[in-house]
Amino acid sequence: MRESDTVARRVKLRAERMLPVPKAVATDGRVFMQAHLKVGGGNTIAPRLHFYDDCSRSERCTWATSAPTCATP
């Protein structure tokens, strides 16, 4: 349910997962959304529903979609 350590460390892969959030969550309007759910099953290329839990600070949980073409390691 989260990105691999490789994705988190590699600049290009991480950048593709910097997704928009409200300014109340991040002043620059983007955060690294590491947590995600895969839509679909098996070995198919499927979109991901990424989310960022900021409930403890801003009382928000922000969702974003990611095209199935995000680069993978």
PDB file of C-alpha atoms in Angstrom:
ATOM      1  CA  MET A   1       0.000   0.000   0.000  1.00  0.00           C
ATOM      2  CA  ARG A   2       3.030   2.262  -0.239  1.00  0.00           C
ATOM      3  CA  GLU A   3       5.726   3.011  -2.770  1.00  0.00           C
ATOM      4  CA  SER A   4       8.968   1.068  -2.618  1.00  0.00           C
ATOM      5  CA  ASP A   5      12.107   2.543  -1.088  1.00  0.00           C
ATOM      6  CA  THR A   6      13.511   2.766  -4.631  1.00  0.00           C
ATOM      7  CA  VAL A   7      10.631   5.004  -5.732  1.00  0.00           C
ATOM      8  CA  ALA A   8      11.002   7.166  -2.627  1.00  0.00           C
ATOM      9  CA  ARG A   9      14.758   7.645  -3.229  1.00  0.00           C
ATOM     10  CA  ARG A  10      14.904   8.161  -7.005  1.00  0.00           C
ATOM     11  CA  VAL A  11      14.256  11.780  -7.940  1.00  0.00           C
ATOM     12  CA  LYS A  12      12.459  11.065 -11.246  1.00  0.00           C
ATOM     13  CA  LEU A  13      10.168   8.410  -9.778  1.00  0.00           C
ATOM     14  CA  ARG A  14       9.415  10.462  -6.674  1.00  0.00           C
ATOM     15  CA  ALA A  15       8.634  13.550  -8.788  1.00  0.00           C
ATOM     16  CA  GLU A  16       5.908  11.663 -10.658  1.00  0.00           C
ATOM     17  CA  ARG A  17       4.196  11.065  -7.333  1.00  0.00           C
ATOM     18  CA  MET A  18       4.327  14.678  -6.151  1.00  0.00           C
ATOM     19  CA  LEU A  19       0.608  15.310  -6.460  1.00  0.00           C
ATOM     20  CA  PRO A  20      -1.599  18.356  -5.854  1.00  0.00           C
ATOM     21  CA  VAL A  21      -3.111  19.048  -2.437  1.00  0.00           C
ATOM     22  CA  PRO A  22      -4.912  22.047  -0.899  1.00  0.00           C
ATOM     23  CA  LYS A  23      -2.649  24.856   0.349  1.00  0.00           C
ATOM     24  CA  ALA A  24      -3.879  24.064   3.895  1.00  0.00           C
ATOM     25  CA  VAL A  25      -2.019  20.754   3.595  1.00  0.00           C
ATOM     26  CA  ALA A  26       1.189  21.999   1.899  1.00  0.00           C
ATOM     27  CA  THR A  27       2.056  25.613   1.173  1.00  0.00           C
ATOM     28  CA  ASP A  28       3.467  24.797  -2.273  1.00  0.00           C
ATOM     29  CA  GLY A  29       0.341  22.768  -3.139  1.00  0.00           C
ATOM     30  CA  ARG A  30       2.119  19.409  -3.692  1.00  0.00           C
ATOM     31  CA  VAL A  31       3.168  16.441  -1.539  1.00  0.00           C
ATOM     32  CA  PHE A  32       4.785  13.071  -2.151  1.00  0.00           C
ATOM     33  CA  MET A  33       1.844  10.669  -2.038  1.00  0.00           C
ATOM     34  CA  GLN A  34       3.460   7.402  -1.096  1.00  0.00           C
ATOM     35  CA  ALA A  35       0.333   5.566   0.074  1.00  0.00           C
ATOM     36  CA  HIS A  36      -1.848   4.177  -2.726  1.00  0.00           C
ATOM     37  CA  LEU A  37      -4.433   1.612  -3.718  1.00  0.00           C
ATOM     38  CA  LYS A  38      -4.235  -0.217  -7.054  1.00  0.00           C
ATOM     39  CA  VAL A  39      -7.491  -0.239  -9.034  1.00  0.00           C
ATOM     40  CA  GLY A  40      -7.798  -3.562 -10.830  1.00  0.00           C
ATOM     41  CA  GLY A  41      -6.105  -6.856 -10.287  1.00  0.00           C
ATOM     42  CA  GLY A  42      -3.768  -9.423 -11.673  1.00  0.00           C
ATOM     43  CA  ASN A  43      -0.867  -8.359 -13.871  1.00  0.00           C
ATOM     44  CA  THR A  44      -2.786  -5.606 -15.637  1.00  0.00           C
ATOM     45  CA  ILE A  45      -1.580  -2.027 -15.907  1.00  0.00           C
ATOM     46  CA  ALA A  46      -3.930  -0.200 -13.579  1.00  0.00           C
ATOM     47  CA  PRO A  47      -4.380   3.322 -12.247  1.00  0.00           C
ATOM     48  CA  ARG A  48      -3.582   4.055  -8.617  1.00  0.00           C
ATOM     49  CA  LEU A  49      -5.557   6.045  -6.082  1.00  0.00           C
ATOM     50  CA  HIS A  50      -2.895   7.868  -4.088  1.00  0.00           C
ATOM     51  CA  PHE A  51      -3.718   9.457  -0.768  1.00  0.00           C
ATOM     52  CA  TYR A  52      -2.060  11.658   1.820  1.00  0.00           C
ATOM     53  CA  ASP A  53      -3.246  11.509   5.421  1.00  0.00           C
ATOM     54  CA  ASP A  54      -2.779  14.899   7.079  1.00  0.00           C
ATOM     55  CA  CYS A  55      -5.653  14.474   9.547  1.00  0.00           C
ATOM     56  CA  SER A  56      -3.499  15.051  12.611  1.00  0.00           C
ATOM     57  CA  ARG A  57      -2.463  18.513  11.379  1.00  0.00           C
ATOM     58  CA  SER A  58      -5.019  19.922   8.917  1.00  0.00           C
ATOM     59  CA  GLU A  59      -7.844  17.424   9.541  1.00  0.00           C
ATOM     60  CA  ARG A  60      -7.710  16.433   5.847  1.00  0.00           C
ATOM     61  CA  CYS A  61      -7.089  13.274   3.908  1.00  0.00           C
ATOM     62  CA  THR A  62      -6.392  14.147   0.279  1.00  0.00           C
ATOM     63  CA  TRP A  63      -6.899  11.739  -2.640  1.00  0.00           C
ATOM     64  CA  ALA A  64      -5.418  11.944  -6.129  1.00  0.00           C
ATOM     65  CA  THR A  65      -5.358   9.631  -9.130  1.00  0.00           C
ATOM     66  CA  SER A  66      -2.301   8.535 -11.020  1.00  0.00           C
ATOM     67  CA  ALA A  67      -2.282   7.384 -14.612  1.00  0.00           C
ATOM     68  CA  PRO A  68      -1.123   3.812 -15.120  1.00  0.00           C
ATOM     69  CA  THR A  69       1.896   5.178 -16.976  1.00  0.00           C
ATOM     70  CA  CYS A  70       3.810   6.293 -13.863  1.00  0.00           C
ATOM     71  CA  ALA A  71       7.339   5.007 -14.172  1.00  0.00           C
ATOM     72  CA  THR A  72       8.276   2.048 -12.011  1.00  0.00           C
ATOM     73  CA  PRO A  73      11.704   0.785 -10.945  1.00  0.00           C
TER      74      PRO A  73
END
